[in-house]
Amino acid sequence: MRRRVLEALSKRGILIEPDAADLLCRQPDAMQLVENFIYRPEGGPPMIIALGDLESVLKQQVMTTIPDLNLMTKARIRPEGANKVIIRKDITGNSTSVGDITNFTKLFQDRFKTIKRMLLRRRELQGSISIPKARKSAEREVKIIGMVKDTRITKNGHRMMEIEDEEDVVHVLVLKSARAFSDVIVNDEIIGIVGKPAKNGEMIVADEIIRPDIPIGGGMRKNDSDAWAVFAGDIHMGSNTFLANQWNDFIGWLKTSEEARDVKYLIMPGDLVDGIGIYPDQEDELLIEDVFKQYETLAEQLKGVRDDISIIAAPGNHDAVRLAEPQPALPDNIRKFFDSNVTMVGNPSQIEIEGRSVLIYHGRSFDDWIQAVPGLTYGKPLEVMRDMLRRRHLAPIYGEKTAIAPEEKDYMVIDEVPDIFVTGHVHHAGMGDYRGVIMINSSTWQSQTSFQKMHGQVPDPCKAFMIHLGTGKARVLDFA
Ligand code: D5M
Ligand code: FE
Ligand code: ZN
């Protein structure tokens, strides 16, 4: 092992200090670590690896160490039924918005604080100051962080924004000739601005707009998991447009197919059923008019899924929980229909499976994003998801279609960068990658509804995405 490791490094012209070499060779995944050093995204490989460098890489690693024995024998590492779903972030049981509290102050303060912290880590925003200080500043360049309260185009075609921080509000002008002009701004997002004070501190002329964004060079590192996760959203059980045959094919595949043998997780990001009273005259489009019966039917079918598959189900805007986001998990009187391998989580929620962090969000805010931002469309949900990741927020636009609950903490902030980000709602199927985050929009099991026809929305149903949790390998299955 030592020889292989040293050879691999020296081939690339990398030296390693003896104590670092000792520690490296004691790692069962030493060769993988060598790869990580070679392909280190930040500025290429180091010339000399010191003990401290290696220790910090080991600390960052998502993988747990694999016993040598398993590597040699290729024995299956995960014992049967070892699935563990760790819930990292979920409103369920943590709601503070009880009764008729309609005060959003704390929510917005929390959002501001959390995203400001992320922005302050950006090199471009080192030395940020408050708006009052920026107004009085004699410097040529100032840096501020604030929430967008308003944005409009002036009669000369420039963009004028109102930016607010904890102390003050200021006008920020983005000239149409500035590079930042093409960057879309949505209301209530939190941004950093680098610019020049003007008009005696009444205004700042922006040179650059900075977003919290996803750090470059992240992404899933290999781990020892053998398991696949499958994603299936927007089932809409009970609707007369529910695609029963295709769904049954999918469940049948999951039960018996050789390809599905190592599937250990089924993740369902909302709209499990069609619900009742979701839109006017919905009864006319329902096959099952009792919402409990809808869940019971779904639960019955999921009982056919192998016991060694953990099912994680979140609600959407058609499900039987409060509509305001974050939505808690489905309550016990519905949960009770399902087997014990089903974990109900909130919307959004962040879970960990096999060392992978998965952010699950149904996606009601797609409607607001698409309406607010020219160029975003229902047909390209991955572009919207990328915009959510760049702003580290699932639903920044307040007061439109997405109902938001006045919680004290903003659960819609993406504070932890996920390995996998899955959404639904728009009934499209897409998989992509943004700076190492795997993005999935998980299709639907409902054909075009009359509502969608009216709005010219064409669904892309009956696709199931699969991700190998050890390697990040992806597949798409088509049951259409
Ligand atoms: O949403 C399914 C699709 O229909 C999704 O693309 C959003 C769209 N939809 C649903 N309600 C609305 C409203 N009120 N405006 C615009 N677009 C909408 P589902 O949640 O499954 O009904
Ligand atoms: Fe839906
Ligand atoms: Zn929906």
Short mmCIF file of C-alpha atoms and ligand atoms in Angstrom, two decimals:
data_model
loop_
_atom_site.label_atom_id
_atom_site.label_comp_id
_atom_site.label_asym_id
_atom_site.label_seq_id
_atom_site.Cartn_x
_atom_site.Cartn_y
_atom_site.Cartn_z
CA MET A 1 0.00 0.00 0.00
CA ARG A 2 2.75 2.42 1.00
CA ARG A 3 4.59 1.88 -2.25
CA ARG A 4 1.45 2.42 -4.33
CA VAL A 5 0.58 5.58 -2.48
CA LEU A 6 4.05 7.07 -2.78
CA GLU A 7 4.26 6.12 -6.43
CA ALA A 8 0.93 7.71 -7.24
CA LEU A 9 2.00 10.92 -5.55
CA SER A 10 5.49 11.11 -7.01
CA LYS A 11 4.10 10.52 -10.48
CA ARG A 12 2.34 13.87 -10.06
CA GLY A 13 5.38 15.54 -8.57
CA ILE A 14 3.83 15.68 -5.10
CA LEU A 15 6.06 15.17 -2.05
CA ILE A 16 4.79 13.98 1.29
CA GLU A 17 6.34 14.44 4.71
CA PRO A 18 7.14 11.11 6.44
CA ASP A 19 4.64 11.46 9.33
CA ALA A 20 1.91 12.41 6.84
CA ALA A 21 2.83 9.38 4.73
CA ASP A 22 2.49 7.14 7.81
CA LEU A 23 -0.95 8.48 8.60
CA LEU A 24 -2.06 8.32 4.97
CA CYS A 25 -1.02 4.71 4.57
CA ARG A 26 -2.95 3.74 7.67
CA GLN A 27 -6.18 4.90 6.00
CA PRO A 28 -8.05 2.02 4.38
CA ASP A 29 -9.07 4.36 1.58
CA ALA A 30 -5.59 5.78 1.09
CA MET A 31 -5.70 5.62 -2.70
CA GLN A 32 -8.98 7.50 -2.76
CA LEU A 33 -7.42 10.14 -0.56
CA VAL A 34 -4.52 10.43 -2.97
CA GLU A 35 -7.04 11.10 -5.71
CA ASN A 36 -8.65 13.75 -3.57
CA PHE A 37 -5.31 15.48 -3.17
CA ILE A 38 -4.52 15.30 -6.85
CA TYR A 39 -7.88 16.63 -7.93
CA ARG A 40 -8.22 19.11 -5.12
CA PRO A 41 -10.37 21.81 -6.64
CA GLU A 42 -8.92 24.80 -4.79
CA GLY A 43 -5.84 25.72 -6.77
CA GLY A 44 -4.65 22.25 -7.69
CA PRO A 45 -2.55 19.82 -5.70
CA PRO A 46 -0.13 20.99 -3.02
CA MET A 47 3.55 20.44 -3.75
CA ILE A 48 4.29 19.02 -0.33
CA ILE A 49 1.68 17.30 1.83
CA ALA A 50 2.26 18.04 5.49
CA LEU A 51 0.62 16.21 8.39
CA GLY A 52 -1.72 19.16 8.98
CA ASP A 53 -2.95 19.12 5.36
CA LEU A 54 -3.85 15.48 5.60
CA GLU A 55 -5.53 15.88 8.96
CA SER A 56 -7.75 18.65 7.66
CA VAL A 57 -8.74 16.57 4.63
CA LEU A 58 -9.57 13.63 6.88
CA LYS A 59 -11.72 15.85 9.04
CA GLN A 60 -13.71 17.09 6.04
CA GLN A 61 -14.38 13.68 4.67
CA VAL A 62 -17.93 12.46 4.46
CA MET A 63 -16.88 8.86 4.46
CA THR A 64 -16.34 6.75 7.50
CA THR A 65 -13.31 4.51 7.39
CA ILE A 66 -13.80 1.09 5.93
CA PRO A 67 -12.24 -1.88 7.70
CA ASP A 68 -9.44 -3.36 5.56
CA LEU A 69 -11.10 -6.73 5.59
CA ASN A 70 -14.08 -5.48 3.63
CA LEU A 71 -11.92 -3.90 1.02
CA MET A 72 -10.07 -7.14 0.50
CA THR A 73 -12.95 -9.54 0.47
CA LYS A 74 -15.41 -7.15 -1.23
CA ALA A 75 -17.89 -8.45 1.29
CA ARG A 76 -21.14 -6.57 1.47
CA ILE A 77 -20.60 -3.99 4.13
CA ARG A 78 -24.11 -3.08 5.01
CA PRO A 79 -25.97 -5.72 6.95
CA GLU A 80 -29.54 -6.35 5.84
CA GLY A 81 -31.92 -3.78 7.27
CA ALA A 82 -29.17 -1.40 8.30
CA ASN A 83 -30.91 1.59 6.76
CA LYS A 84 -30.87 4.54 9.00
CA VAL A 85 -32.64 7.77 8.22
CA ILE A 86 -31.25 10.65 10.24
CA ILE A 87 -33.43 13.74 10.20
CA ARG A 88 -31.19 16.79 10.18
CA LYS A 89 -33.69 19.57 9.72
CA ASP A 90 -37.47 19.41 9.89
CA ILE A 91 -40.17 21.68 11.32
CA THR A 92 -42.16 18.67 12.60
CA GLY A 93 -42.57 19.06 16.35
CA ASN A 94 -40.55 22.28 16.37
CA SER A 95 -43.12 24.79 15.20
CA THR A 96 -43.25 28.06 17.11
CA SER A 97 -45.98 29.58 15.00
CA VAL A 98 -48.98 28.64 17.10
CA GLY A 99 -52.39 30.27 17.29
CA ASP A 100 -52.79 33.47 15.37
CA ILE A 101 -49.28 34.87 15.52
CA THR A 102 -48.83 36.80 12.32
CA ASN A 103 -45.58 38.47 13.21
CA PHE A 104 -42.92 37.75 10.66
CA THR A 105 -40.22 39.89 12.30
CA LYS A 106 -38.36 36.98 13.85
CA LEU A 107 -38.51 34.92 10.65
CA PHE A 108 -36.97 37.69 8.58
CA GLN A 109 -34.39 38.47 11.28
CA ASP A 110 -33.35 34.84 11.31
CA ARG A 111 -33.16 34.71 7.52
CA PHE A 112 -31.08 37.86 7.47
CA LYS A 113 -28.72 36.66 10.17
CA THR A 114 -28.15 33.22 8.62
CA ILE A 115 -27.59 34.37 5.06
CA LYS A 116 -25.49 37.35 6.17
CA ARG A 117 -23.21 34.89 7.95
CA MET A 118 -22.78 32.98 4.69
CA LEU A 119 -22.11 36.17 2.73
CA LEU A 120 -19.49 37.28 5.23
CA ARG A 121 -17.51 34.19 4.34
CA ARG A 122 -17.21 35.46 0.77
CA ARG A 123 -13.85 37.00 0.02
CA GLU A 124 -15.51 39.80 -1.98
CA LEU A 125 -17.39 40.94 1.10
CA GLN A 126 -14.52 41.13 3.56
CA GLY A 127 -14.80 44.48 5.30
CA SER A 128 -18.58 44.87 4.90
CA ILE A 129 -20.12 47.69 6.90
CA SER A 130 -23.62 48.67 7.95
CA ILE A 131 -25.76 50.86 5.70
CA PRO A 132 -25.50 53.97 7.99
CA LYS A 133 -21.70 53.64 7.98
CA ALA A 134 -21.65 53.12 4.22
CA ARG A 135 -23.69 56.28 3.73
CA LYS A 136 -21.18 58.34 5.70
CA SER A 137 -18.14 56.62 4.32
CA ALA A 138 -15.41 58.70 2.70
CA GLU A 139 -14.01 55.61 1.01
CA ARG A 140 -14.23 55.13 -2.73
CA GLU A 141 -15.63 51.63 -2.35
CA VAL A 142 -18.05 50.24 0.24
CA LYS A 143 -19.47 46.78 0.88
CA ILE A 144 -22.88 46.20 2.42
CA ILE A 145 -25.24 43.29 3.01
CA GLY A 146 -28.99 43.74 2.88
CA MET A 147 -32.41 42.45 1.95
CA VAL A 148 -33.97 43.55 -1.34
CA LYS A 149 -37.16 45.46 -0.45
CA ASP A 150 -37.95 46.71 -3.90
CA THR A 151 -36.49 46.66 -7.37
CA ARG A 152 -37.58 48.59 -10.43
CA ILE A 153 -36.23 49.81 -13.75
CA THR A 154 -35.74 53.58 -14.00
CA LYS A 155 -36.88 55.60 -16.99
CA ASN A 156 -33.30 55.52 -18.27
CA GLY A 157 -33.23 51.76 -18.12
CA HIS A 158 -31.07 51.29 -15.02
CA ARG A 159 -32.08 49.16 -12.06
CA MET A 160 -32.92 50.88 -8.79
CA MET A 161 -33.21 48.76 -5.67
CA GLU A 162 -34.07 49.49 -2.10
CA ILE A 163 -31.77 47.59 0.22
CA GLU A 164 -32.40 47.22 3.93
CA ASP A 165 -30.21 45.98 6.75
CA GLU A 166 -30.87 45.85 10.51
CA GLU A 167 -30.32 49.61 10.81
CA ASP A 168 -31.26 51.48 7.68
CA VAL A 169 -32.45 51.47 4.07
CA VAL A 170 -30.53 52.75 1.05
CA HIS A 171 -31.08 53.06 -2.68
CA VAL A 172 -28.75 50.98 -4.77
CA LEU A 173 -28.39 51.74 -8.46
CA VAL A 174 -27.21 49.17 -10.96
CA LEU A 175 -26.31 50.87 -14.21
CA LYS A 176 -27.49 49.08 -17.32
CA SER A 177 -23.86 49.04 -18.46
CA ALA A 178 -22.72 47.21 -15.29
CA ARG A 179 -21.93 43.54 -15.36
CA ALA A 180 -24.29 43.00 -12.42
CA PHE A 181 -27.23 44.32 -14.44
CA SER A 182 -28.00 41.01 -16.13
CA ASP A 183 -28.19 39.30 -12.75
CA VAL A 184 -31.81 38.79 -11.80
CA ILE A 185 -32.85 40.16 -8.42
CA VAL A 186 -35.88 38.84 -6.59
CA ASN A 187 -37.67 40.58 -3.75
CA ASP A 188 -36.72 39.61 -0.22
CA GLU A 189 -33.48 37.92 -1.18
CA ILE A 190 -30.37 38.85 0.78
CA ILE A 191 -27.39 40.02 -1.22
CA GLY A 192 -24.03 41.62 -0.81
CA ILE A 193 -23.18 44.77 -2.72
CA VAL A 194 -19.81 46.23 -3.61
CA GLY A 195 -20.20 49.79 -4.82
CA LYS A 196 -19.53 53.50 -4.53
CA PRO A 197 -21.40 55.91 -2.28
CA ALA A 198 -23.05 58.71 -4.25
CA LYS A 199 -25.33 61.73 -3.78
CA ASN A 200 -24.08 62.45 -0.25
CA GLY A 201 -24.83 58.96 0.96
CA GLU A 202 -28.36 58.81 -0.41
CA MET A 203 -27.39 56.15 -2.85
CA ILE A 204 -24.83 53.46 -3.62
CA VAL A 205 -23.86 52.69 -7.20
CA ALA A 206 -23.29 48.96 -7.40
CA ASP A 207 -20.30 47.44 -9.16
CA GLU A 208 -20.90 43.91 -8.04
CA ILE A 209 -23.70 41.85 -6.54
CA ILE A 210 -22.63 38.91 -4.40
CA ARG A 211 -24.73 35.86 -3.53
CA PRO A 212 -24.04 33.33 -0.79
CA ASP A 213 -23.95 30.57 -3.43
CA ILE A 214 -22.53 27.05 -3.20
CA PRO A 215 -18.76 26.84 -2.74
CA ILE A 216 -16.88 25.68 -5.82
CA GLY A 217 -15.21 22.31 -5.55
CA GLY A 218 -17.75 20.50 -3.39
CA GLY A 219 -19.59 17.40 -4.36
CA MET A 220 -19.96 13.83 -3.27
CA ARG A 221 -16.83 11.92 -2.46
CA LYS A 222 -17.04 8.18 -2.81
CA ASN A 223 -18.06 6.28 0.26
CA ASP A 224 -18.59 2.59 0.99
CA SER A 225 -22.34 2.49 0.57
CA ASP A 226 -23.82 -0.11 -1.76
CA ALA A 227 -27.28 1.38 -1.65
CA TRP A 228 -29.32 3.19 -4.27
CA ALA A 229 -31.96 5.78 -3.53
CA VAL A 230 -34.96 6.12 -5.85
CA PHE A 231 -37.01 9.29 -6.14
CA ALA A 232 -40.69 9.40 -7.03
CA GLY A 233 -42.78 12.51 -6.47
CA ASP A 234 -46.23 13.89 -7.19
CA ILE A 235 -48.12 10.62 -7.15
CA HIS A 236 -51.52 12.28 -6.77
CA MET A 237 -53.26 9.13 -5.59
CA GLY A 238 -57.04 9.55 -5.89
CA SER A 239 -56.99 11.76 -8.97
CA ASN A 240 -58.72 10.48 -12.10
CA THR A 241 -55.54 11.35 -13.98
CA PHE A 242 -53.38 9.21 -11.64
CA LEU A 243 -51.44 6.81 -13.89
CA ALA A 244 -52.25 3.58 -12.08
CA ASN A 245 -50.74 1.10 -14.55
CA GLN A 246 -47.41 2.87 -14.75
CA TRP A 247 -47.30 3.29 -10.97
CA ASN A 248 -48.00 -0.41 -10.51
CA ASP A 249 -45.21 -1.21 -12.95
CA PHE A 250 -42.87 0.93 -10.89
CA ILE A 251 -43.89 -0.73 -7.61
CA GLY A 252 -43.59 -4.13 -9.29
CA TRP A 253 -40.11 -3.24 -10.51
CA LEU A 254 -39.14 -2.18 -7.00
CA LYS A 255 -40.45 -5.46 -5.57
CA THR A 256 -38.96 -7.98 -7.92
CA SER A 257 -36.48 -6.55 -10.38
CA GLU A 258 -32.84 -7.57 -10.13
CA GLU A 259 -31.92 -3.95 -10.92
CA ALA A 260 -33.76 -2.84 -7.80
CA ARG A 261 -31.97 -5.31 -5.51
CA ASP A 262 -29.73 -2.68 -3.94
CA VAL A 263 -32.39 0.02 -3.73
CA LYS A 264 -32.65 0.82 -0.03
CA TYR A 265 -34.44 4.15 -0.05
CA LEU A 266 -37.50 5.51 -1.78
CA ILE A 267 -37.88 9.26 -1.43
CA MET A 268 -41.20 10.94 -2.19
CA PRO A 269 -41.12 14.75 -2.21
CA GLY A 270 -44.81 15.59 -1.83
CA ASP A 271 -48.24 15.54 -3.43
CA LEU A 272 -48.61 11.94 -2.29
CA VAL A 273 -52.35 12.19 -2.86
CA ASP A 274 -54.57 14.56 -4.84
CA GLY A 275 -56.40 15.67 -1.69
CA ILE A 276 -59.76 17.39 -1.58
CA GLY A 277 -60.75 21.02 -1.87
CA ILE A 278 -57.36 21.98 -3.29
CA TYR A 279 -58.95 23.84 -6.21
CA PRO A 280 -62.60 24.62 -7.18
CA ASP A 281 -64.65 21.65 -8.46
CA GLN A 282 -61.86 19.21 -7.73
CA GLU A 283 -64.48 16.50 -6.99
CA ASP A 284 -65.08 16.21 -10.73
CA GLU A 285 -61.51 15.08 -11.20
CA LEU A 286 -61.29 12.63 -8.31
CA LEU A 287 -61.54 8.87 -8.44
CA ILE A 288 -61.34 8.59 -4.64
CA GLU A 289 -63.24 11.40 -2.96
CA ASP A 290 -62.22 10.65 0.62
CA VAL A 291 -58.75 11.92 1.46
CA PHE A 292 -58.21 9.20 4.08
CA LYS A 293 -59.09 6.58 1.47
CA GLN A 294 -56.54 8.15 -0.85
CA TYR A 295 -53.79 7.71 1.75
CA GLU A 296 -55.02 4.24 2.65
CA THR A 297 -54.81 3.18 -0.99
CA LEU A 298 -51.28 4.52 -1.32
CA ALA A 299 -50.28 2.86 1.97
CA GLU A 300 -51.68 -0.47 0.75
CA GLN A 301 -49.57 -0.31 -2.38
CA LEU A 302 -46.43 0.67 -0.51
CA LYS A 303 -46.88 -2.38 1.72
CA GLY A 304 -45.83 -4.35 -1.33
CA VAL A 305 -42.44 -2.66 -1.29
CA ARG A 306 -39.69 -4.79 0.29
CA ASP A 307 -39.19 -4.25 4.02
CA ASP A 308 -35.53 -3.46 3.54
CA ILE A 309 -36.43 -0.31 1.61
CA SER A 310 -36.88 2.77 3.77
CA ILE A 311 -39.53 5.07 2.40
CA ILE A 312 -39.26 8.77 3.18
CA ALA A 313 -42.36 10.78 2.38
CA ALA A 314 -42.84 14.54 2.61
CA PRO A 315 -46.08 16.46 2.03
CA GLY A 316 -46.85 18.89 -0.80
CA ASN A 317 -49.56 21.42 -1.47
CA HIS A 318 -52.12 18.65 -2.14
CA ASP A 319 -51.49 16.83 1.14
CA ALA A 320 -53.46 16.93 4.36
CA VAL A 321 -51.32 19.26 6.49
CA ARG A 322 -51.18 23.02 6.81
CA LEU A 323 -50.37 24.64 3.49
CA ALA A 324 -48.00 27.23 4.94
CA GLU A 325 -44.36 26.29 4.61
CA PRO A 326 -42.49 24.80 6.32
CA GLN A 327 -45.12 22.05 6.40
CA PRO A 328 -44.92 19.49 9.17
CA ALA A 329 -44.99 15.75 8.46
CA LEU A 330 -48.36 14.08 7.88
CA PRO A 331 -50.11 13.54 11.23
CA ASP A 332 -50.59 10.23 13.07
CA ASN A 333 -54.14 9.68 11.85
CA ILE A 334 -52.65 9.35 8.35
CA ARG A 335 -49.29 7.92 9.30
CA LYS A 336 -51.06 4.99 10.92
CA PHE A 337 -52.10 3.61 7.52
CA PHE A 338 -48.44 3.12 6.58
CA ASP A 339 -45.98 0.41 7.56
CA SER A 340 -43.10 1.09 9.90
CA ASN A 341 -40.61 1.35 7.01
CA VAL A 342 -42.26 4.66 6.06
CA THR A 343 -40.79 7.80 7.65
CA MET A 344 -42.94 10.89 7.34
CA VAL A 345 -40.91 14.09 7.18
CA GLY A 346 -41.77 17.76 6.78
CA ASN A 347 -41.56 19.96 3.71
CA PRO A 348 -38.83 21.05 3.38
CA SER A 349 -36.62 18.68 5.29
CA GLN A 350 -33.02 17.66 5.25
CA ILE A 351 -32.13 14.07 5.98
CA GLU A 352 -29.01 11.98 6.03
CA ILE A 353 -28.86 8.51 4.50
CA GLU A 354 -25.65 6.53 4.11
CA GLY A 355 -23.64 9.62 4.98
CA ARG A 356 -25.38 11.68 2.28
CA SER A 357 -27.28 14.82 3.00
CA VAL A 358 -30.53 15.01 1.04
CA LEU A 359 -32.60 18.20 0.87
CA ILE A 360 -36.24 17.46 0.10
CA TYR A 361 -38.57 20.26 -0.98
CA HIS A 362 -41.89 19.84 -2.75
CA GLY A 363 -41.48 23.09 -4.67
CA ARG A 364 -44.51 25.34 -4.32
CA SER A 365 -42.21 28.33 -4.71
CA PHE A 366 -41.48 27.32 -8.33
CA ASP A 367 -44.72 29.15 -9.17
CA ASP A 368 -43.37 32.38 -7.66
CA TRP A 369 -39.88 32.06 -9.11
CA ILE A 370 -41.22 31.43 -12.60
CA GLN A 371 -43.60 34.34 -12.39
CA ALA A 372 -40.98 36.73 -11.03
CA VAL A 373 -37.93 35.88 -13.07
CA PRO A 374 -37.97 36.32 -16.84
CA GLY A 375 -36.49 33.29 -18.51
CA LEU A 376 -37.41 30.75 -15.85
CA THR A 377 -40.03 28.27 -17.07
CA TYR A 378 -41.99 25.23 -15.88
CA GLY A 379 -40.14 23.15 -18.43
CA LYS A 380 -36.73 23.84 -16.84
CA PRO A 381 -37.03 23.27 -13.11
CA LEU A 382 -33.29 22.65 -12.71
CA GLU A 383 -32.61 26.29 -13.56
CA VAL A 384 -34.93 27.37 -10.77
CA MET A 385 -33.26 24.92 -8.38
CA ARG A 386 -29.88 26.35 -9.30
CA ASP A 387 -31.21 29.82 -8.48
CA MET A 388 -32.43 28.54 -5.10
CA LEU A 389 -28.98 27.11 -4.38
CA ARG A 390 -27.22 30.32 -5.43
CA ARG A 391 -29.38 32.29 -3.02
CA ARG A 392 -29.29 29.51 -0.42
CA HIS A 393 -33.05 29.90 -0.05
CA LEU A 394 -35.97 27.79 -1.26
CA ALA A 395 -38.62 30.47 -1.27
CA PRO A 396 -37.26 34.00 -0.88
CA ILE A 397 -40.20 35.79 -2.52
CA TYR A 398 -42.70 36.61 0.19
CA GLY A 399 -46.39 37.34 -0.28
CA GLU A 400 -47.09 35.54 -3.55
CA LYS A 401 -48.44 32.00 -4.06
CA THR A 402 -46.20 30.26 -1.55
CA ALA A 403 -47.76 30.59 1.89
CA ILE A 404 -45.10 31.03 4.55
CA ALA A 405 -45.66 30.37 8.26
CA PRO A 406 -44.29 32.94 10.73
CA GLU A 407 -41.79 30.63 12.39
CA GLU A 408 -39.02 32.05 14.54
CA LYS A 409 -36.42 30.27 12.46
CA ASP A 410 -36.37 30.29 8.66
CA TYR A 411 -36.54 26.64 7.60
CA MET A 412 -36.44 27.66 3.95
CA VAL A 413 -32.81 28.76 4.24
CA ILE A 414 -30.40 26.20 2.77
CA ASP A 415 -27.89 26.44 5.59
CA GLU A 416 -26.20 23.12 4.98
CA VAL A 417 -25.08 22.36 1.42
CA PRO A 418 -26.78 19.08 0.46
CA ASP A 419 -25.29 16.27 -1.62
CA ILE A 420 -28.66 15.73 -3.28
CA PHE A 421 -31.44 18.30 -3.69
CA VAL A 422 -34.81 16.89 -4.78
CA THR A 423 -38.02 18.72 -5.67
CA GLY A 424 -41.32 17.99 -7.42
CA HIS A 425 -44.44 20.09 -7.98
CA VAL A 426 -43.89 21.13 -11.59
CA HIS A 427 -44.46 17.56 -12.83
CA HIS A 428 -41.28 17.62 -14.86
CA ALA A 429 -38.39 15.21 -14.83
CA GLY A 430 -34.88 16.49 -14.67
CA MET A 431 -31.52 15.68 -13.18
CA GLY A 432 -28.44 17.83 -13.15
CA ASP A 433 -25.61 19.17 -11.12
CA TYR A 434 -24.79 22.57 -9.73
CA ARG A 435 -21.32 22.88 -8.23
CA GLY A 436 -21.38 19.27 -7.12
CA VAL A 437 -24.93 19.26 -5.75
CA ILE A 438 -27.03 16.64 -7.57
CA MET A 439 -30.39 18.19 -8.45
CA ILE A 440 -33.47 16.12 -9.22
CA ASN A 441 -36.96 17.16 -10.19
CA SER A 442 -38.81 13.97 -9.66
CA SER A 443 -41.51 13.76 -12.36
CA THR A 444 -45.10 12.78 -11.52
CA TRP A 445 -47.49 9.85 -11.75
CA GLN A 446 -50.38 11.98 -13.00
CA SER A 447 -51.18 12.80 -16.62
CA GLN A 448 -52.05 16.31 -17.76
CA THR A 449 -54.90 17.80 -15.75
CA SER A 450 -57.45 20.23 -17.18
CA PHE A 451 -55.82 23.00 -15.13
CA GLN A 452 -52.43 22.29 -16.66
CA LYS A 453 -53.96 22.11 -20.12
CA MET A 454 -55.46 25.53 -19.57
CA HIS A 455 -52.03 26.90 -18.61
CA GLY A 456 -50.21 25.10 -21.39
CA GLN A 457 -48.22 22.97 -18.96
CA VAL A 458 -47.16 19.62 -20.38
CA PRO A 459 -46.05 17.12 -17.72
CA ASP A 460 -43.24 14.59 -18.10
CA PRO A 461 -44.67 11.70 -16.08
CA CYS A 462 -43.56 8.26 -14.84
CA LYS A 463 -39.81 8.77 -14.62
CA ALA A 464 -37.94 7.55 -11.58
CA PHE A 465 -34.43 8.75 -10.82
CA MET A 466 -31.91 6.57 -9.04
CA ILE A 467 -28.70 7.65 -7.34
CA HIS A 468 -26.06 5.27 -6.06
CA LEU A 469 -25.23 6.62 -2.63
CA GLY A 470 -21.71 5.24 -2.64
CA THR A 471 -20.54 6.64 -5.96
CA GLY A 472 -23.09 9.25 -6.98
CA LYS A 473 -23.81 7.33 -10.18
CA ALA A 474 -27.22 8.22 -11.59
CA ARG A 475 -29.86 6.46 -13.66
CA VAL A 476 -33.29 7.31 -14.95
CA LEU A 477 -36.06 4.77 -15.35
CA ASP A 478 -38.94 5.42 -17.68
CA PHE A 479 -42.30 3.82 -16.90
CA ALA A 480 -44.27 6.07 -19.26
O1 D5M B 1 -49.10 21.47 -9.45
C1 D5M B 1 -48.93 20.93 -10.71
C2 D5M B 1 -48.51 21.97 -11.70
O2 D5M B 1 -49.54 22.93 -11.89
C3 D5M B 1 -47.29 22.76 -11.28
O3 D5M B 1 -46.50 22.96 -12.42
C4 D5M B 1 -47.78 24.07 -10.85
C5 D5M B 1 -49.05 24.23 -11.59
N1 D5M B 1 -49.95 24.98 -10.75
C6 D5M B 1 -50.72 24.51 -9.77
N2 D5M B 1 -51.40 25.49 -9.19
C7 D5M B 1 -51.06 26.62 -9.83
C8 D5M B 1 -51.42 28.00 -9.73
N3 D5M B 1 -52.32 28.43 -8.83
N4 D5M B 1 -50.84 28.86 -10.58
C9 D5M B 1 -49.95 28.45 -11.50
N5 D5M B 1 -49.59 27.19 -11.65
C10 D5M B 1 -50.12 26.28 -10.83
P1 D5M B 1 -49.87 20.67 -8.31
O4 D5M B 1 -49.31 21.16 -7.03
O5 D5M B 1 -49.62 19.24 -8.52
O6 D5M B 1 -51.30 21.00 -8.46
FE FE B 2 -48.20 17.89 -7.90
ZN ZN B 3 -47.60 20.40 -6.03
#
